[in-house]
CSV table of C-alpha atoms in Angstrom, one decimal:
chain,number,residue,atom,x,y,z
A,1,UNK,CA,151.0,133.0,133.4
A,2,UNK,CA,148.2,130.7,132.3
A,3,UNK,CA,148.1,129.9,128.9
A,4,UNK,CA,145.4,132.1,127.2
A,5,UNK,CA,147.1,135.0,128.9
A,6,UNK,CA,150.5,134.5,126.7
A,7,UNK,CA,148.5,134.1,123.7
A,8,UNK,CA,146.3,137.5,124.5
A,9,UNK,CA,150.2,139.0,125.0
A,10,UNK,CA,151.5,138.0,122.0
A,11,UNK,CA,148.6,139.1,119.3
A,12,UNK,CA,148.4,142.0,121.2
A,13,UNK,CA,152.2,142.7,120.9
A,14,UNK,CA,151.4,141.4,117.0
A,15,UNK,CA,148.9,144.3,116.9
A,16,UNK,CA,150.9,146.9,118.7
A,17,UNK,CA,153.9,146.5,115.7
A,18,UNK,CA,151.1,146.5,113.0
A,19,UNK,CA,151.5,142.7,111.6
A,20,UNK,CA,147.4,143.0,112.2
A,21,UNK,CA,146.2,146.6,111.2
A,22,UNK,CA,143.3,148.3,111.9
A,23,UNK,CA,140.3,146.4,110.3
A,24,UNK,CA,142.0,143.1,108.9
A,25,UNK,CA,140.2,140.1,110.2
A,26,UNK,CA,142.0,137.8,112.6
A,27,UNK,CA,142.7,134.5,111.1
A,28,UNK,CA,139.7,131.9,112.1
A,29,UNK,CA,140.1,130.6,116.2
A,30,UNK,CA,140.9,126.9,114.1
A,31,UNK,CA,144.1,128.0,112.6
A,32,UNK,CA,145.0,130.4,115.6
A,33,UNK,CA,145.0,127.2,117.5
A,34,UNK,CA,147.0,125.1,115.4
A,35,UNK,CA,149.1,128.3,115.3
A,36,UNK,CA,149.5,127.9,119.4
A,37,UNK,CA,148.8,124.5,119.8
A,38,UNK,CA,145.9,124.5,121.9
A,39,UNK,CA,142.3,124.4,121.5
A,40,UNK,CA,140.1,126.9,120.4
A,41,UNK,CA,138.5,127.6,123.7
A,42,UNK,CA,141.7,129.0,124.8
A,43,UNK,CA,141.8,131.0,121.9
A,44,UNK,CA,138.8,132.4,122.3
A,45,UNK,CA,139.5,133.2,125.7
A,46,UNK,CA,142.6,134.8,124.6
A,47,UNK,CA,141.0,137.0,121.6
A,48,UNK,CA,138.0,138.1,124.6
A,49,UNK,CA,140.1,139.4,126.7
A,50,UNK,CA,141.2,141.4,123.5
A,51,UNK,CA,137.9,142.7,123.0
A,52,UNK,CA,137.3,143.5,126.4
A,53,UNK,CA,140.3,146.2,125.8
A,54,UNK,CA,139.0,147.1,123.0
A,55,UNK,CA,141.4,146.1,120.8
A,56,UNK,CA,139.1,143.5,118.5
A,57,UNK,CA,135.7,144.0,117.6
A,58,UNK,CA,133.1,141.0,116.6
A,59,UNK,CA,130.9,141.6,113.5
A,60,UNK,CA,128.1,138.9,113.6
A,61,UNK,CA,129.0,136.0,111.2
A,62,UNK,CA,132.1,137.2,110.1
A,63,UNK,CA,134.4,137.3,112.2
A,64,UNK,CA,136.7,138.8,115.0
A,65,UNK,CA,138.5,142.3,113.2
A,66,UNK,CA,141.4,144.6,114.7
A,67,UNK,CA,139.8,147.5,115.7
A,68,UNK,CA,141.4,150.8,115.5
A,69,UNK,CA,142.2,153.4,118.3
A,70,UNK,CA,139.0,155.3,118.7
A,71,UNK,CA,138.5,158.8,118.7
A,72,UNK,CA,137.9,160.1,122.4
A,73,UNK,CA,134.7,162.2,122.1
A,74,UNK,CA,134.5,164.0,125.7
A,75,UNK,CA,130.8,165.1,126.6
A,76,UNK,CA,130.7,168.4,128.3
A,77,UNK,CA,128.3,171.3,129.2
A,78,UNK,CA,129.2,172.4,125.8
A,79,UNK,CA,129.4,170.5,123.1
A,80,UNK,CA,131.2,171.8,120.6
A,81,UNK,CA,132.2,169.1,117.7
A,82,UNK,CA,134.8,171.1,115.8
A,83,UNK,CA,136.6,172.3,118.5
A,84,UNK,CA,136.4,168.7,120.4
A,85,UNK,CA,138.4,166.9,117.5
A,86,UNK,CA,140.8,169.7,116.7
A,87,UNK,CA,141.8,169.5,120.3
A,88,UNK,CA,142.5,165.4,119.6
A,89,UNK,CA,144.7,166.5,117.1
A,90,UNK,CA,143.1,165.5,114.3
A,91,UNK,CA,140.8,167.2,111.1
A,92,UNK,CA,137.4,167.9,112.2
A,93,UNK,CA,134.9,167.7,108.9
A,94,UNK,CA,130.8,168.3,108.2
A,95,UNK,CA,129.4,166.8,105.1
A,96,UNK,CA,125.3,168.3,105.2
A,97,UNK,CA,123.3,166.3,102.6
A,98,UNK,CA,120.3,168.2,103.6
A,99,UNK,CA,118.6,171.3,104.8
A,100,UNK,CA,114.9,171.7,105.0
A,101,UNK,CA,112.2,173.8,106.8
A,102,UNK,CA,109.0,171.3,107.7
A,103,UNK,CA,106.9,171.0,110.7
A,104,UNK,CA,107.7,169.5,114.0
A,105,UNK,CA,107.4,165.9,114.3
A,106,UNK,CA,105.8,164.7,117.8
A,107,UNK,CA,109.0,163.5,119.5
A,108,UNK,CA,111.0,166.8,118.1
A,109,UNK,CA,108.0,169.7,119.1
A,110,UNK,CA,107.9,167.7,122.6
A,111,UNK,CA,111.8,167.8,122.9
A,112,UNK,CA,112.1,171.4,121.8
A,113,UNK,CA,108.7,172.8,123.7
A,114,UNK,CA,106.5,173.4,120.4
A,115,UNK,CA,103.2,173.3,119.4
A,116,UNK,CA,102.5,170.2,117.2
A,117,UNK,CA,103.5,171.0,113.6
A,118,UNK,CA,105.6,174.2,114.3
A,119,UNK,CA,108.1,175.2,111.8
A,120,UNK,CA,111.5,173.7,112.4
A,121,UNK,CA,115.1,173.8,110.6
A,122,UNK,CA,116.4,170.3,109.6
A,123,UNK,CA,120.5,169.7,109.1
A,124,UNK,CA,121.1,166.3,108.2
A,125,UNK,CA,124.7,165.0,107.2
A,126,UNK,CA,127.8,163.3,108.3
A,127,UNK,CA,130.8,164.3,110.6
A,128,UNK,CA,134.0,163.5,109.6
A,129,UNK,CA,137.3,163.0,111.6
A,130,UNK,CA,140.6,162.7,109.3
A,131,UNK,CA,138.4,163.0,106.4
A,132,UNK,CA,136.7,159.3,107.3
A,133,UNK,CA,133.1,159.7,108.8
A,134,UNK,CA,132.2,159.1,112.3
A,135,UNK,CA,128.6,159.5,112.8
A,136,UNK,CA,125.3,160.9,110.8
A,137,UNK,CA,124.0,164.0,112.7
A,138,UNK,CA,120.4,165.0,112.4
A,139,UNK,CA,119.6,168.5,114.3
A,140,UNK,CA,116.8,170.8,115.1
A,141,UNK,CA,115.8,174.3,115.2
A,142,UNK,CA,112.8,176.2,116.0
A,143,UNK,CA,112.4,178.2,112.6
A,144,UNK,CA,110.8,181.1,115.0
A,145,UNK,CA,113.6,181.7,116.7
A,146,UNK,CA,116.1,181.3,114.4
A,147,UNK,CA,114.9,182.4,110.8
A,148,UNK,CA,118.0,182.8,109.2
A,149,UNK,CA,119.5,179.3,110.1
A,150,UNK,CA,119.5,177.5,106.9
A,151,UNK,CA,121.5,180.6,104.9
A,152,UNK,CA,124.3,180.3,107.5
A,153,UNK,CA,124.2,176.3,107.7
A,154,UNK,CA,125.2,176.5,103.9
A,155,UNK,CA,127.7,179.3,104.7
A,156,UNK,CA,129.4,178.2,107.8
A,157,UNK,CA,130.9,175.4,108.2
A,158,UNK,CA,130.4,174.4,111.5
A,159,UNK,CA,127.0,174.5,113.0
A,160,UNK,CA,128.2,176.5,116.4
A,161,UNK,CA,129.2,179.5,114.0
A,162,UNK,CA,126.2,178.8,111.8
A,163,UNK,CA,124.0,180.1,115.1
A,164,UNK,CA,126.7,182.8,115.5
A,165,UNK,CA,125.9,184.4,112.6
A,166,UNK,CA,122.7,184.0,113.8
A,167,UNK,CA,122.8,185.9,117.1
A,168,UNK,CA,122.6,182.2,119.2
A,169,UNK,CA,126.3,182.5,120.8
A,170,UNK,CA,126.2,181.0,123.8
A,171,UNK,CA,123.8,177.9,123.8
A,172,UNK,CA,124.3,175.3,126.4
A,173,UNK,CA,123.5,171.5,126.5
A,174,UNK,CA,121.1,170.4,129.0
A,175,UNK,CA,120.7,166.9,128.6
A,176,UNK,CA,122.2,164.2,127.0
A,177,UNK,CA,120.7,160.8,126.6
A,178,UNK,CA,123.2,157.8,125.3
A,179,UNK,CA,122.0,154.5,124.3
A,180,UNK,CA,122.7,152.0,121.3
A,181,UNK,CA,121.5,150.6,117.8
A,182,UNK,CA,122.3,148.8,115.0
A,183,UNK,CA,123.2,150.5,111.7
A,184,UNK,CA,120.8,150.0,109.2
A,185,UNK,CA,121.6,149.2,105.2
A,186,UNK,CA,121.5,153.1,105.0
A,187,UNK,CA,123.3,154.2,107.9
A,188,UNK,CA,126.1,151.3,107.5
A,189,UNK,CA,126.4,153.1,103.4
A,190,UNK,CA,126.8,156.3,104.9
A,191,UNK,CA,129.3,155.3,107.6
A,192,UNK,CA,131.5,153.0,105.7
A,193,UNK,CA,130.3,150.0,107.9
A,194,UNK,CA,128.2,146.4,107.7
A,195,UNK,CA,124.8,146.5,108.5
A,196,UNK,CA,124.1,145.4,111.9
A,197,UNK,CA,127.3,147.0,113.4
A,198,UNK,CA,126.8,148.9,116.7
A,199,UNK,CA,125.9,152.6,116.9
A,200,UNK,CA,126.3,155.1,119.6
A,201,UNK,CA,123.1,157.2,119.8
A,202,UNK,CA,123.1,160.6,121.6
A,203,UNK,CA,120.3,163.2,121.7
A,204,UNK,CA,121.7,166.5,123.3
A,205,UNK,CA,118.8,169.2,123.7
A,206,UNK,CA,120.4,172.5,124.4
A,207,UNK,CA,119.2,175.9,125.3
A,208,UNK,CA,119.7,179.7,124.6
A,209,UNK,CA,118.0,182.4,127.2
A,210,UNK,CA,116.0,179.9,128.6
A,211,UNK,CA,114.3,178.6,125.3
A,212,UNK,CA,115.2,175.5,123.9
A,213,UNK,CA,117.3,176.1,120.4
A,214,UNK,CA,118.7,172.6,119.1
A,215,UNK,CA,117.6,168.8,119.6
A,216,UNK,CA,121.2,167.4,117.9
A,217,UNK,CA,120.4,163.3,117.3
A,218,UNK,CA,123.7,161.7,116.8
A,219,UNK,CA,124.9,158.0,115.7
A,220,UNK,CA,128.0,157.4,116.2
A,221,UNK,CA,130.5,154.5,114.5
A,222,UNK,CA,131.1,152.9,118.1
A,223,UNK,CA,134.1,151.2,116.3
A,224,UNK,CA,135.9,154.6,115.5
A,225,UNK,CA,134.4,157.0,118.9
A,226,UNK,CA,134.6,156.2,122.3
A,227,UNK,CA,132.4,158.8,124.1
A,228,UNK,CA,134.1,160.2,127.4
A,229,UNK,CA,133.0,161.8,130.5
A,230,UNK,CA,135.2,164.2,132.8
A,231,UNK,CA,133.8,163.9,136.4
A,232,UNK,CA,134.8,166.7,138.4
A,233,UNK,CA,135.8,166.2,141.8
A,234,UNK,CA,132.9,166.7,144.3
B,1,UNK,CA,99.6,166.2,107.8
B,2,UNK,CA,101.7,163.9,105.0
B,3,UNK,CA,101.2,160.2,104.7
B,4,UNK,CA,103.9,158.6,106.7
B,5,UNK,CA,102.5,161.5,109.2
B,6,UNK,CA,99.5,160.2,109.8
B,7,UNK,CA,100.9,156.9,109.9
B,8,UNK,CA,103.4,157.2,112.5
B,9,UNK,CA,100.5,158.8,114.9
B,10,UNK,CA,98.2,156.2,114.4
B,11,UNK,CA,100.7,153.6,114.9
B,12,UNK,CA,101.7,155.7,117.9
B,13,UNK,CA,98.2,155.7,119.5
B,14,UNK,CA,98.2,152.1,118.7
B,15,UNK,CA,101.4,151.1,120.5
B,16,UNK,CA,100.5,153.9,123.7
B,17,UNK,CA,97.4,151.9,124.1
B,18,UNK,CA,98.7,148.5,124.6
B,19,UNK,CA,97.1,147.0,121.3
B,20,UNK,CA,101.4,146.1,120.1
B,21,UNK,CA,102.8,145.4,123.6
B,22,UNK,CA,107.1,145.4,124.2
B,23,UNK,CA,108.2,143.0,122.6
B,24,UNK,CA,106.1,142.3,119.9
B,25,UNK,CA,106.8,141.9,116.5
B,26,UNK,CA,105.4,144.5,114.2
B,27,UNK,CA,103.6,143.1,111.4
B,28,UNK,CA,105.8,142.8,107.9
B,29,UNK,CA,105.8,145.9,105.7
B,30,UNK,CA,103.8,144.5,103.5
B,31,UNK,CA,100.9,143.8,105.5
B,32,UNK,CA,100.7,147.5,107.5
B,33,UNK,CA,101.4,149.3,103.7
B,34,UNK,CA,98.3,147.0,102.5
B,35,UNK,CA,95.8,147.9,105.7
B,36,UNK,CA,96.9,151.8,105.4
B,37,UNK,CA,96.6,151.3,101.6
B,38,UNK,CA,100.3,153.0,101.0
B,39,UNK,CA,102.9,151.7,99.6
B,40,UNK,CA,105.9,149.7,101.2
B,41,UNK,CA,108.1,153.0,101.5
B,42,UNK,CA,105.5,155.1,103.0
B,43,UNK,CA,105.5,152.7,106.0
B,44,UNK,CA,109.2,152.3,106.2
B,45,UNK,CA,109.4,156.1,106.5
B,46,UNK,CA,107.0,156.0,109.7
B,47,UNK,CA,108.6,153.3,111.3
B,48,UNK,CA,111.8,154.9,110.8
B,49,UNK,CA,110.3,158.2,112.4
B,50,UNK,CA,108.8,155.9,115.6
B,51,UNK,CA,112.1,153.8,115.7
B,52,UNK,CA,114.2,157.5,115.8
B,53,UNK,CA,111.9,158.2,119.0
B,54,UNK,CA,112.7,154.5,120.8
B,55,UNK,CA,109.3,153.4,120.3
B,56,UNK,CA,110.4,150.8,117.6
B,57,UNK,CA,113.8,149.2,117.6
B,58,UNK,CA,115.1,146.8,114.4
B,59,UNK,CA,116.6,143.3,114.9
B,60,UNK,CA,118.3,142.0,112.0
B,61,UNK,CA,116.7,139.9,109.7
B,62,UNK,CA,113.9,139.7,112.1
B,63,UNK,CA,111.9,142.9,111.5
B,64,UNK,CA,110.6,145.6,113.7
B,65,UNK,CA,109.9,145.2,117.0
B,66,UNK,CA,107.9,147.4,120.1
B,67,UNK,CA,110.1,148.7,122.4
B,68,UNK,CA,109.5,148.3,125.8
B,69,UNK,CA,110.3,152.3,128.0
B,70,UNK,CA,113.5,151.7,128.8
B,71,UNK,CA,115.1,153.0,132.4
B,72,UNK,CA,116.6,156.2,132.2
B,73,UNK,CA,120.0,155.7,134.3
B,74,UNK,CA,122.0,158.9,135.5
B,75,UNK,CA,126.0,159.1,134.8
B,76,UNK,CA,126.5,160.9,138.0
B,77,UNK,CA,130.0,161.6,139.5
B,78,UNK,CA,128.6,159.0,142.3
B,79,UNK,CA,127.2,156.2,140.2
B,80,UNK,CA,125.4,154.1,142.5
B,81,UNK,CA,123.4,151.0,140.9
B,82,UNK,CA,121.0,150.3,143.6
B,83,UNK,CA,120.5,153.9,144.4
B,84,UNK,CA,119.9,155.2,141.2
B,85,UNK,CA,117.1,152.4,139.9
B,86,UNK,CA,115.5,153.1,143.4
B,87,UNK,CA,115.2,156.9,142.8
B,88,UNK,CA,113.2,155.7,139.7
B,89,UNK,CA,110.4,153.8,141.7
B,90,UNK,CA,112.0,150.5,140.5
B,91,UNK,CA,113.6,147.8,142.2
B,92,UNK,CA,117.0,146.8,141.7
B,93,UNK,CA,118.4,143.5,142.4
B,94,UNK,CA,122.0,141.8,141.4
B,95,UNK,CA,122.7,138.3,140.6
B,96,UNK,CA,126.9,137.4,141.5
B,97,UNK,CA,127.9,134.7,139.1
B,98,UNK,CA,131.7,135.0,140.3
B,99,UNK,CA,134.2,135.9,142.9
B,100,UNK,CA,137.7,135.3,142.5
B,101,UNK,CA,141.0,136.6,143.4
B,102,UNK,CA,143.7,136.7,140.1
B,103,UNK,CA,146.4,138.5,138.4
B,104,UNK,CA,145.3,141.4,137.0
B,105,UNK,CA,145.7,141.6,133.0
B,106,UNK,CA,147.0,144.1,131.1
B,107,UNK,CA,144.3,146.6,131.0
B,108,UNK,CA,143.2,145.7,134.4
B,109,UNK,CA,147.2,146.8,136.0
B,110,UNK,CA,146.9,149.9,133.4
B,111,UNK,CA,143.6,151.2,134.4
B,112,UNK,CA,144.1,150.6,138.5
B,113,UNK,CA,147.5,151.8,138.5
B,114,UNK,CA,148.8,148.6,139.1
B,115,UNK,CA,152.1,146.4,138.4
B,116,UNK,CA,151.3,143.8,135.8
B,117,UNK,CA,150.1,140.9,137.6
B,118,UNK,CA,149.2,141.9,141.2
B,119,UNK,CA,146.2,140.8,142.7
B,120,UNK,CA,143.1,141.8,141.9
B,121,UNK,CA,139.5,140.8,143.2
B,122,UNK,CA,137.1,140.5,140.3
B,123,UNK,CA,133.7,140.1,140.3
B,124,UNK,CA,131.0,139.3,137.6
B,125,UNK,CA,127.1,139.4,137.5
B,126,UNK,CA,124.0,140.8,136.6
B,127,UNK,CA,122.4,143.7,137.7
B,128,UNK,CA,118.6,143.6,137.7
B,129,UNK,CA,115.7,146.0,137.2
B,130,UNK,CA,112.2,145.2,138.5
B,131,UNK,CA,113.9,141.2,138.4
B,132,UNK,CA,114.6,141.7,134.9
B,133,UNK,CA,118.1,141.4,133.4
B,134,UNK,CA,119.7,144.8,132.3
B,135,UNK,CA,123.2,144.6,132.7
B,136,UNK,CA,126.5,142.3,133.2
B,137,UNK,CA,129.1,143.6,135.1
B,138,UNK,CA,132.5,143.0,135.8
B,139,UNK,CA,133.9,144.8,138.6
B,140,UNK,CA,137.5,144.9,139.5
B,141,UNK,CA,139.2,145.8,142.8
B,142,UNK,CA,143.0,146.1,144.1
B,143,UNK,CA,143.2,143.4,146.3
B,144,UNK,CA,145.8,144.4,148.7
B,145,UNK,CA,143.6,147.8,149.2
B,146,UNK,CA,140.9,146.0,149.8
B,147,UNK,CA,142.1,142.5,150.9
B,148,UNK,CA,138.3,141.4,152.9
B,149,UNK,CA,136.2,142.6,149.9
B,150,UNK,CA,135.0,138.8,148.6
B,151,UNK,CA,133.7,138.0,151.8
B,152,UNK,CA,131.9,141.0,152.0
B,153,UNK,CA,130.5,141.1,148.0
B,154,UNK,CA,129.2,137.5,149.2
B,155,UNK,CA,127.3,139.2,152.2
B,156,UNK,CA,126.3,142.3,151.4
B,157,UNK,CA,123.8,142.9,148.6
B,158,UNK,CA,125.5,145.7,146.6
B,159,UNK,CA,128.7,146.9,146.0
B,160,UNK,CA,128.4,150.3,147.3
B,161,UNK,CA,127.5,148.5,150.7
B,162,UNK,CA,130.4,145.7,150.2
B,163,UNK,CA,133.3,148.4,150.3
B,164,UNK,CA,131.7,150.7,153.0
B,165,UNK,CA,132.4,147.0,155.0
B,166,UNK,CA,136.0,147.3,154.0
B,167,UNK,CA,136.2,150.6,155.1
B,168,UNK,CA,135.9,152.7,151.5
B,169,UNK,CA,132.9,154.9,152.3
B,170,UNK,CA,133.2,158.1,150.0
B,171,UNK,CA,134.9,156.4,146.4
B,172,UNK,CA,134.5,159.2,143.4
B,173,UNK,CA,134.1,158.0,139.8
B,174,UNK,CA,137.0,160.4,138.1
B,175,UNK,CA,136.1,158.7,134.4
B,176,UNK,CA,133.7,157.2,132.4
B,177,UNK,CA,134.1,155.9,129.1
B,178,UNK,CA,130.8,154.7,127.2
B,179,UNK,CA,130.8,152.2,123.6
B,180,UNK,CA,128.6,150.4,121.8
B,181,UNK,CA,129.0,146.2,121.1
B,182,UNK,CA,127.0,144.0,119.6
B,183,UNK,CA,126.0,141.0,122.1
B,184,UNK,CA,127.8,137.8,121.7
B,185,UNK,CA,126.1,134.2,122.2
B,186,UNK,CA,126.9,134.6,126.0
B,187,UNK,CA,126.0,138.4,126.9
B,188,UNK,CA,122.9,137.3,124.7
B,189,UNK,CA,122.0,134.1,127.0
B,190,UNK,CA,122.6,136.3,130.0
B,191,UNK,CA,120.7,139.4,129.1
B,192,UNK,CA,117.9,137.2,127.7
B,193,UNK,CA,118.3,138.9,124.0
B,194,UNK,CA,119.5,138.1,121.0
B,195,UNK,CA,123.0,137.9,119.8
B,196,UNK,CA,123.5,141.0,117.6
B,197,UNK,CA,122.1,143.0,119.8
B,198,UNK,CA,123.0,146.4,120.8
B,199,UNK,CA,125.0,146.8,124.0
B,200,UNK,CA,125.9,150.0,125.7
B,201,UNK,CA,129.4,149.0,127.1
B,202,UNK,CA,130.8,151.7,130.0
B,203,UNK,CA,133.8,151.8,131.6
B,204,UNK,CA,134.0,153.5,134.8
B,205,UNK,CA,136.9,154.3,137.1
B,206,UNK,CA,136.9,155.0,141.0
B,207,UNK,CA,139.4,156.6,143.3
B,208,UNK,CA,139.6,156.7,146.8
B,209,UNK,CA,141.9,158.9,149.1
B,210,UNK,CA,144.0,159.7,145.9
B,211,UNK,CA,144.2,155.5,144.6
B,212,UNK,CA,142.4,153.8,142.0
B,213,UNK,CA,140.1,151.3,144.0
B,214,UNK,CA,137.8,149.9,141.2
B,215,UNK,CA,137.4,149.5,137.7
B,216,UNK,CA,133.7,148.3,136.3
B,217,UNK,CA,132.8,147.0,133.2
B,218,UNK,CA,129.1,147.5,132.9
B,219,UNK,CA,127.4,145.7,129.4
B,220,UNK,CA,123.9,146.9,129.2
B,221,UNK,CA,121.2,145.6,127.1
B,222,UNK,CA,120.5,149.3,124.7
B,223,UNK,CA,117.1,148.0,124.5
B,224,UNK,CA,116.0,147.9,128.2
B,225,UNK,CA,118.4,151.4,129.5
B,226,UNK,CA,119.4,154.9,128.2
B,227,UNK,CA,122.1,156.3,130.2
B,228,UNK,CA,121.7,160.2,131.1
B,229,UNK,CA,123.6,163.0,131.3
B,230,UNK,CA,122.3,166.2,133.0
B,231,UNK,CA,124.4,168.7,132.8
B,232,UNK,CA,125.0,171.3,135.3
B,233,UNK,CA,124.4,175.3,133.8
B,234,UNK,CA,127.5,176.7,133.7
């Protein structure tokens, strides 16, 4: 076994029996290497591998941290966030900080097939798992086709009975685009995190009878969610 | 139309018609709030809207910057690299840094059904779009499954190709697990980006005839690819 390999199995048997818990920082690769007795290269090789397996994360500038076990977040044909995280065992939880009716901006009346400036339903706020938050959600409706929306947002607490109530019970995903940012001052306060930590993006449009009812814009805490995809056999 | 409206469309029109090209900086808030005669919020709120439809993207500390289209890439249950960036009129390429034959670590054994330490072939690169660095990857292979497969990554010029050599024609990808990292020093040298930069990280796994046969890595730069997800009506 060389000799970066030992040192990756013993932090991560140090890890694995809590002596380093979920977001502490890892002592600096200078005194992990006087700790070992090798140089820091090997260290670092060591503490790589690590965060190749997702057990340490980097934040730029200050350090190398112990990352928690993320959430599994599997991506189906329907997306149903409640339902998702009860079946992980744990407390599913919506925070809205706001809903408003406005007109379409161009990106959302393209994504949802409006005219320019159509009325639309806005739900912003922040998804919880095990009361901590995991992502800010931003989604949109077409106020024509679901006039009653904001009434049973405020009501309901998840957004799939919110279209319930509203007649929309069986709304399906049609695509879902996943790419990465940084969180910004405001995002990282919302999210518990630094500025500049990485963020999952998703945009999910999904439809009802063959209109399009929601464009759902998700970040996601990529520290604390790791999204998953089933592939069925073909 | 409100302010930051009419803002975030001319800026639009701007950026559609080549006047800020990818890449560029943005000028400071200051300077766009004092040639739209607005004030600094005003612009922030536009940008925010262009950046929340990929046209902008933030560095940290370095302002806002055009966003060049990225490459839409399809999550399919057969994920093929030069396949896919051909279907979208572009030309894929991929550079091999390594080949090598090692013990697998711990993840590696876990995720290819393995006993800790057996062989494993492992290769790492960069995959290419239109000869422009998108991705590193780091592929990893059983190697008494596939015992020829270095001599025939070194030939061929794509994996898919590679194994059809060593007889492993119809491999399934079974999961997929997507992240989000910011780049390190290295990924950022590689990629040609900056470090702190967004990555999307997947993790992909592959069976054939009932055995794992490869696990790959895939780091892509957030800024240059969105991955996809079309979802079959159910």
């Amino acid at each position: 076994m060389s000799l970066w390999q030992s040192i990756a199995d013993q932090l991560r048997g140090e890890i694995a029996r809590g002596k380093w818990p979920p977001g502490m920082r890892l002592p600096p690769e200078a005194e992990l290497a006087a700790r070992f007795g090798v140089n820091r290269h090997t260290v670092r090789h060591a503490t790589r591998v690590l965060a190749d397996e997702g057990l340490l994360y980097s934040r730029r500038g200050a350090g190398v941290f112990v990352a928690a076990a993320p959430v599994d977040y599997p991506l189906s044909d329907r997306v149903r966030f409640h339902r998702n995280i009860e079946l992980s065992g744990k407390i599913p939880g919506r925070s809205i900080d706001t809903i408003m009716t406005r007109p379409a901006g161009h990106a959302e009346a393209e994504a949802l097939d409006l005219d320019p400036g159509a009325p639309v339903h806005v739900a912003e706020g922040i998804s919880l798992v095990d009361f901590k938050p995991v992502a800010l959600f931003r989604t949109i409706y077409p106020a024509e086709l679901v006039p009653d929306l904001p009434a049973a947002l405020r009501s309901e607490n998840s957004v799939t009975r919110a279209l319930q109530v509203c007649g929309v019970d069986d709304y399906q995903r049609i695509t879902t685009r996943i790419s990465a940012r940084i969180a910004d001052a405001v995002q990282a306060g919302k999210l518990q995190l630094e500025p500049g930590d990485p963020l999952l993006r998703t945009e999910g449009l999904s439809q009802w009878r063959g209109k399009m009812v929601e464009r759902a814009l998700t970040w996601w805490a990529a520290e604390r969610v790791t999204l998953t995809l089933p592939h069925l056999p073909s």
